[in-house]
mmCIF file of C-alpha atoms in Angstrom:
data_model
loop_
_atom_site.group_PDB
_atom_site.id
_atom_site.type_symbol
_atom_site.label_atom_id
_atom_site.label_comp_id
_atom_site.label_asym_id
_atom_site.label_seq_id
_atom_site.Cartn_x
_atom_site.Cartn_y
_atom_site.Cartn_z
ATOM 1 C CA GLN Z 1 119.695 -27.319 0.529
ATOM 2 C CA SER Z 2 120.100 -24.711 -2.199
ATOM 3 C CA ALA Z 3 119.390 -20.959 -0.911
ATOM 4 C CA LEU Z 4 115.874 -19.811 -2.256
ATOM 5 C CA THR Z 5 116.346 -17.108 -5.192
ATOM 6 C CA GLN Z 6 115.741 -13.380 -4.507
ATOM 7 C CA PRO Z 7 116.601 -10.421 -6.651
ATOM 8 C CA ALA Z 8 119.952 -8.737 -5.487
ATOM 9 C CA SER Z 9 118.334 -5.425 -5.480
ATOM 10 C CA VAL Z 10 115.038 -3.597 -5.795
ATOM 11 C CA SER Z 11 114.573 0.217 -5.830
ATOM 12 C CA GLY Z 12 111.679 2.643 -5.766
ATOM 13 C CA SER Z 13 110.856 6.214 -4.865
ATOM 14 C CA PRO Z 14 109.210 7.272 -1.706
ATOM 15 C CA GLY Z 15 105.459 6.322 -1.983
ATOM 16 C CA GLN Z 16 105.777 3.737 -4.471
ATOM 17 C CA SER Z 17 105.151 0.020 -4.203
ATOM 18 C CA ILE Z 18 107.806 -2.498 -4.476
ATOM 19 C CA THR Z 19 107.684 -6.280 -4.760
ATOM 20 C CA ILE Z 20 110.532 -8.796 -3.904
ATOM 21 C CA SER Z 21 110.243 -12.463 -5.173
ATOM 22 C CA CYS Z 22 111.421 -15.546 -3.475
ATOM 23 C CA THR Z 23 111.605 -18.672 -5.745
ATOM 24 C CA GLY Z 24 112.119 -22.062 -4.433
ATOM 25 C CA THR Z 25 110.836 -25.640 -5.278
ATOM 26 C CA SER Z 26 107.978 -27.924 -4.457
ATOM 27 C CA SER Z 27 110.085 -29.253 -1.506
ATOM 28 C CA ASP Z 28 110.222 -25.632 0.075
ATOM 29 C CA VAL Z 29 108.224 -22.670 -0.788
ATOM 30 C CA GLY Z 30 105.755 -24.604 -2.910
ATOM 31 C CA GLY Z 31 105.154 -27.418 -0.470
ATOM 32 C CA TYR Z 32 104.312 -25.573 2.882
ATOM 33 C CA ASN Z 33 102.643 -22.517 3.713
ATOM 34 C CA TYR Z 34 105.830 -21.619 5.906
ATOM 35 C CA VAL Z 35 107.313 -18.969 4.174
ATOM 36 C CA SER Z 36 108.667 -15.938 6.174
ATOM 37 C CA TRP Z 37 110.331 -12.591 5.552
ATOM 38 C CA TYR Z 38 112.919 -10.639 7.570
ATOM 39 C CA GLN Z 39 114.324 -7.294 7.450
ATOM 40 C CA GLN Z 40 117.694 -6.777 8.351
ATOM 41 C CA ASP Z 41 119.636 -3.128 8.979
ATOM 42 C CA PRO Z 42 123.375 -3.154 8.869
ATOM 43 C CA GLY Z 43 125.126 -4.738 11.880
ATOM 44 C CA LYS Z 44 121.540 -5.906 13.441
ATOM 45 C CA ALA Z 45 119.867 -8.928 13.669
ATOM 46 C CA PRO Z 46 117.039 -9.909 11.395
ATOM 47 C CA LYS Z 47 113.513 -8.701 12.403
ATOM 48 C CA LEU Z 48 110.544 -10.830 11.511
ATOM 49 C CA MET Z 49 108.225 -8.885 9.124
ATOM 50 C CA ILE Z 50 105.892 -11.648 7.703
ATOM 51 C CA TYR Z 51 105.303 -15.276 8.772
ATOM 52 C CA GLU Z 52 103.270 -17.955 7.418
ATOM 53 C CA VAL Z 53 103.123 -16.479 4.074
ATOM 54 C CA SER Z 54 100.907 -13.408 4.923
ATOM 55 C CA ASN Z 55 100.553 -12.968 8.489
ATOM 56 C CA ARG Z 56 102.326 -9.836 9.981
ATOM 57 C CA PRO Z 57 103.592 -10.155 13.641
ATOM 58 C CA SER Z 58 102.142 -7.462 16.111
ATOM 59 C CA GLY Z 59 103.855 -4.178 15.418
ATOM 60 C CA VAL Z 60 104.902 -4.462 11.840
ATOM 61 C CA SER Z 61 103.409 -1.766 9.501
ATOM 62 C CA ASN Z 62 100.296 -3.015 7.215
ATOM 63 C CA ARG Z 63 102.283 -1.560 4.427
ATOM 64 C CA PHE Z 64 104.166 -4.754 4.103
ATOM 65 C CA SER Z 65 102.265 -7.763 2.927
ATOM 66 C CA GLY Z 66 103.070 -11.209 1.679
ATOM 67 C CA SER Z 67 101.827 -13.634 -0.739
ATOM 68 C CA LYS Z 68 102.583 -17.054 -2.751
ATOM 69 C CA SER Z 69 101.846 -18.731 -6.007
ATOM 70 C CA GLY Z 70 103.332 -22.273 -6.585
ATOM 71 C CA ASN Z 71 106.929 -22.183 -5.831
ATOM 72 C CA THR Z 72 107.346 -18.372 -5.533
ATOM 73 C CA ALA Z 73 106.646 -16.168 -2.634
ATOM 74 C CA SER Z 74 106.459 -12.542 -2.720
ATOM 75 C CA LEU Z 75 106.941 -9.546 -0.168
ATOM 76 C CA THR Z 76 105.266 -6.170 -1.129
ATOM 77 C CA ILE Z 77 106.151 -2.972 0.475
ATOM 78 C CA SER Z 78 103.497 -0.201 -0.321
ATOM 79 C CA GLY Z 79 104.105 3.453 0.345
ATOM 80 C CA LEU Z 80 107.518 2.967 0.467
ATOM 81 C CA GLN Z 81 109.553 5.087 3.119
ATOM 82 C CA ALA Z 82 113.265 6.004 3.631
ATOM 83 C CA GLU Z 83 112.850 3.760 6.827
ATOM 84 C CA ASP Z 84 112.495 0.749 4.519
ATOM 85 C CA GLU Z 85 115.971 0.936 3.139
ATOM 86 C CA ALA Z 86 117.285 -2.332 4.468
ATOM 87 C CA ASP Z 87 118.294 -6.028 3.278
ATOM 88 C CA TYR Z 88 115.276 -8.365 2.948
ATOM 89 C CA TYR Z 89 115.273 -12.252 3.353
ATOM 90 C CA CYS Z 90 112.684 -14.961 2.678
ATOM 91 C CA SER Z 91 112.751 -18.256 4.264
ATOM 92 C CA SER Z 92 110.854 -21.533 4.219
ATOM 93 C CA TYR Z 93 110.555 -25.009 5.893
ATOM 94 C CA THR Z 94 111.677 -27.769 3.726
ATOM 95 C CA SER Z 95 110.726 -31.333 3.429
ATOM 96 C CA SER Z 96 113.882 -32.197 5.151
ATOM 97 C CA SER Z 97 112.528 -30.428 8.280
ATOM 98 C CA THR Z 98 114.997 -27.743 7.989
ATOM 99 C CA LEU Z 99 114.831 -24.127 7.053
ATOM 100 C CA VAL Z 100 116.370 -22.568 3.868
ATOM 101 C CA PHE Z 101 116.827 -18.815 3.550
ATOM 102 C CA GLY Z 102 116.869 -16.645 0.408
ATOM 103 C CA THR Z 103 119.958 -15.060 -1.096
ATOM 104 C CA GLY Z 104 118.510 -11.784 0.062
ATOM 105 C CA THR Z 105 117.537 -8.329 -1.566
ATOM 106 C CA LYS Z 106 118.958 -4.822 -0.870
ATOM 107 C CA VAL Z 107 116.000 -2.406 -1.031
ATOM 108 C CA THR Z 108 117.036 1.088 -2.025
ATOM 109 C CA VAL Z 109 114.799 4.080 -1.594
ATOM 110 C CA LEU Z 110 115.502 6.686 -4.337
ATOM 111 C CA GLU Y 1 109.976 -9.398 27.194
ATOM 112 C CA VAL Y 2 111.629 -12.232 24.986
ATOM 113 C CA GLN Y 3 115.454 -11.992 25.174
ATOM 114 C CA LEU Y 4 117.945 -14.284 23.369
ATOM 115 C CA VAL Y 5 121.606 -13.606 24.502
ATOM 116 C CA GLU Y 6 124.405 -15.537 22.471
ATOM 117 C CA SER Y 7 128.018 -15.903 24.041
ATOM 118 C CA GLY Y 8 131.034 -18.065 23.403
ATOM 119 C CA GLY Y 9 132.197 -16.610 20.099
ATOM 120 C CA GLY Y 10 135.840 -15.712 19.565
ATOM 121 C CA LEU Y 11 138.917 -16.122 17.636
ATOM 122 C CA VAL Y 12 139.776 -19.948 17.129
ATOM 123 C CA GLN Y 13 142.713 -21.646 14.874
ATOM 124 C CA PRO Y 14 141.480 -23.808 11.821
ATOM 125 C CA GLY Y 15 140.797 -27.538 13.338
ATOM 126 C CA GLY Y 16 139.537 -26.001 16.713
ATOM 127 C CA SER Y 17 136.320 -26.012 18.590
ATOM 128 C CA LEU Y 18 134.123 -23.605 20.295
ATOM 129 C CA ARG Y 19 130.803 -23.907 21.978
ATOM 130 C CA LEU Y 20 128.262 -21.076 21.612
ATOM 131 C CA SER Y 21 125.578 -20.679 24.198
ATOM 132 C CA CYS Y 22 122.171 -18.837 23.890
ATOM 133 C CA ALA Y 23 120.451 -17.815 27.129
ATOM 134 C CA ALA Y 24 116.745 -17.418 26.782
ATOM 135 C CA SER Y 25 114.333 -15.362 28.750
ATOM 136 C CA GLY Y 26 110.884 -14.004 28.652
ATOM 137 C CA PHE Y 27 109.113 -17.126 27.423
ATOM 138 C CA THR Y 28 108.610 -20.628 27.962
ATOM 139 C CA PHE Y 29 111.861 -21.741 26.568
ATOM 140 C CA SER Y 30 111.115 -25.598 26.945
ATOM 141 C CA GLY Y 31 107.977 -25.001 24.828
ATOM 142 C CA TYR Y 32 109.682 -24.019 21.735
ATOM 143 C CA TRP Y 33 112.056 -25.412 18.929
ATOM 144 C CA MET Y 34 115.278 -23.275 18.615
ATOM 145 C CA HIS Y 35 117.600 -22.584 15.512
ATOM 146 C CA TRP Y 36 121.036 -21.453 14.865
ATOM 147 C CA VAL Y 37 121.632 -19.382 12.032
ATOM 148 C CA ARG Y 38 124.849 -17.823 10.753
ATOM 149 C CA GLN Y 39 125.805 -14.966 8.441
ATOM 150 C CA ALA Y 40 129.371 -14.687 7.000
ATOM 151 C CA PRO Y 41 130.626 -11.026 6.852
ATOM 152 C CA GLY Y 42 128.975 -9.268 4.100
ATOM 153 C CA LYS Y 43 126.932 -12.277 3.015
ATOM 154 C CA GLY Y 44 123.541 -13.660 3.503
ATOM 155 C CA LEU Y 45 121.742 -15.398 6.344
ATOM 156 C CA VAL Y 46 122.277 -19.477 6.432
ATOM 157 C CA TRP Y 47 120.475 -21.851 8.492
ATOM 158 C CA VAL Y 48 122.717 -24.068 10.535
ATOM 159 C CA SER Y 49 120.801 -26.358 12.692
ATOM 160 C CA ARG Y 50 117.526 -26.803 14.847
ATOM 161 C CA ILE Y 51 116.261 -28.995 17.717
ATOM 162 C CA ASN Y 52 112.847 -29.597 18.835
ATOM 163 C CA SER Y 53 111.399 -28.448 22.251
ATOM 164 C CA ASP Y 54 112.598 -31.475 24.423
ATOM 165 C CA GLY Y 55 115.805 -31.995 22.398
ATOM 166 C CA SER Y 56 114.971 -35.346 21.014
ATOM 167 C CA SER Y 57 115.200 -34.375 17.400
ATOM 168 C CA THR Y 58 117.905 -32.404 15.660
ATOM 169 C CA SER Y 59 118.752 -31.212 12.019
ATOM 170 C CA TYR Y 60 121.763 -29.732 10.354
ATOM 171 C CA ALA Y 61 122.688 -28.121 7.365
ATOM 172 C CA ASP Y 62 124.977 -30.391 5.132
ATOM 173 C CA ALA Y 63 127.991 -27.897 5.450
ATOM 174 C CA VAL Y 64 128.080 -28.777 9.252
ATOM 175 C CA LYS Y 65 126.867 -32.318 9.430
ATOM 176 C CA GLY Y 66 129.084 -34.225 11.477
ATOM 177 C CA ARG Y 67 131.126 -31.301 12.857
ATOM 178 C CA PHE Y 68 128.391 -29.284 14.850
ATOM 179 C CA THR Y 69 126.068 -30.661 17.733
ATOM 180 C CA ILE Y 70 123.043 -28.575 18.629
ATOM 181 C CA SER Y 71 121.839 -29.242 22.326
ATOM 182 C CA ARG Y 72 119.669 -27.533 24.905
ATOM 183 C CA ASP Y 73 119.147 -27.394 28.649
ATOM 184 C CA ASN Y 74 115.496 -26.806 29.388
ATOM 185 C CA ALA Y 75 116.253 -26.331 33.216
ATOM 186 C CA LYS Y 76 118.819 -23.438 32.556
ATOM 187 C CA ASN Y 77 116.921 -22.024 29.472
ATOM 188 C CA THR Y 78 120.004 -22.386 27.485
ATOM 189 C CA LEU Y 79 120.631 -23.600 23.954
ATOM 190 C CA TYR Y 80 124.162 -24.749 22.830
ATOM 191 C CA LEU Y 81 126.067 -25.388 19.604
ATOM 192 C CA GLN Y 82 129.151 -27.285 19.966
ATOM 193 C CA MET Y 83 131.496 -26.573 16.927
ATOM 194 C CA ASN Y 84 134.308 -29.058 16.184
ATOM 195 C CA SER Y 85 136.696 -29.229 13.325
ATOM 196 C CA LEU Y 86 136.503 -25.734 12.590
ATOM 197 C CA ARG Y 87 137.195 -24.254 9.062
ATOM 198 C CA ALA Y 88 137.635 -20.703 7.707
ATOM 199 C CA GLU Y 89 134.565 -20.844 5.814
ATOM 200 C CA ASP Y 90 132.602 -21.195 9.309
ATOM 201 C CA THR Y 91 133.498 -17.579 10.068
ATOM 202 C CA ALA Y 92 130.283 -15.823 10.766
ATOM 203 C CA VAL Y 93 128.004 -14.087 13.121
ATOM 204 C CA TYR Y 94 126.112 -16.906 14.723
ATOM 205 C CA TYR Y 95 122.278 -16.139 15.686
ATOM 206 C CA CYS Y 96 119.925 -18.142 17.906
ATOM 207 C CA ALA Y 97 116.451 -17.865 17.177
ATOM 208 C CA ARG Y 98 113.275 -18.942 18.683
ATOM 209 C CA GLY Y 99 111.181 -21.487 16.977
ATOM 210 C CA PRO Y 100 109.379 -19.664 14.033
ATOM 211 C CA CYS Y 101 112.474 -17.280 14.117
ATOM 212 C CA ASP Y 102 110.162 -14.744 15.481
ATOM 213 C CA TYR Y 103 112.749 -13.522 18.019
ATOM 214 C CA TRP Y 104 116.471 -13.391 17.372
ATOM 215 C CA GLY Y 105 119.345 -12.835 19.488
ATOM 216 C CA GLN Y 106 122.188 -10.095 18.825
ATOM 217 C CA GLY Y 107 124.627 -12.645 17.640
ATOM 218 C CA THR Y 108 128.190 -13.656 18.427
ATOM 219 C CA LEU Y 109 131.078 -13.558 16.017
ATOM 220 C CA VAL Y 110 133.186 -16.392 15.435
ATOM 221 C CA THR Y 111 136.481 -16.039 13.541
ATOM 222 C CA VAL Y 112 138.396 -18.954 12.482
ATOM 223 C CA SER Y 113 141.908 -17.974 11.284
ATOM 224 C CA SER Y 114 145.492 -18.995 12.127
#
């Protein structure tokens, strides 16, 4: 049950696009289309941003998009805004019928 | 409106026990799997446990297996986490989350310290 691997930090200027990667194995990310992404502000509960690899819940900006290739999933934020500054986590269903989260990525808007 | 409200956190000595509750409202609780996820201070999210919709199937992270027990009462729309043999490394904010982790509670802080 090792955590999925994410970069510790990603930064970008307002208006730019950034991509956060989430690398697992064939027993989690690569084996199922059940990858989700969460945004977490300090002291707050996580908020679901993407589910089932690329689907956006109602109310989430279309500037957020998700994809997957092999054992790596990605979250792209386009048109970066100051309000996007937060921690982001991925998660995946696993072959053990459990969930595993990523190590987390701090997004900084320069 | 979907709401999940955790309670039961607090300060407990190493080796002690605590039971967390998560009161659900605004959706058909008995129709969803539920999860517990924790976050140690300044650290990332870690999945703890899950239970299926009728309570007949459960799973646990290796770190808590044999010490924690997840359960639910669908008549009371409540999820539980019984935590025994607590250790300092169990100190964290504990969140309950609905099925696909689309809704989360606000979390309850558990501190294990002497």
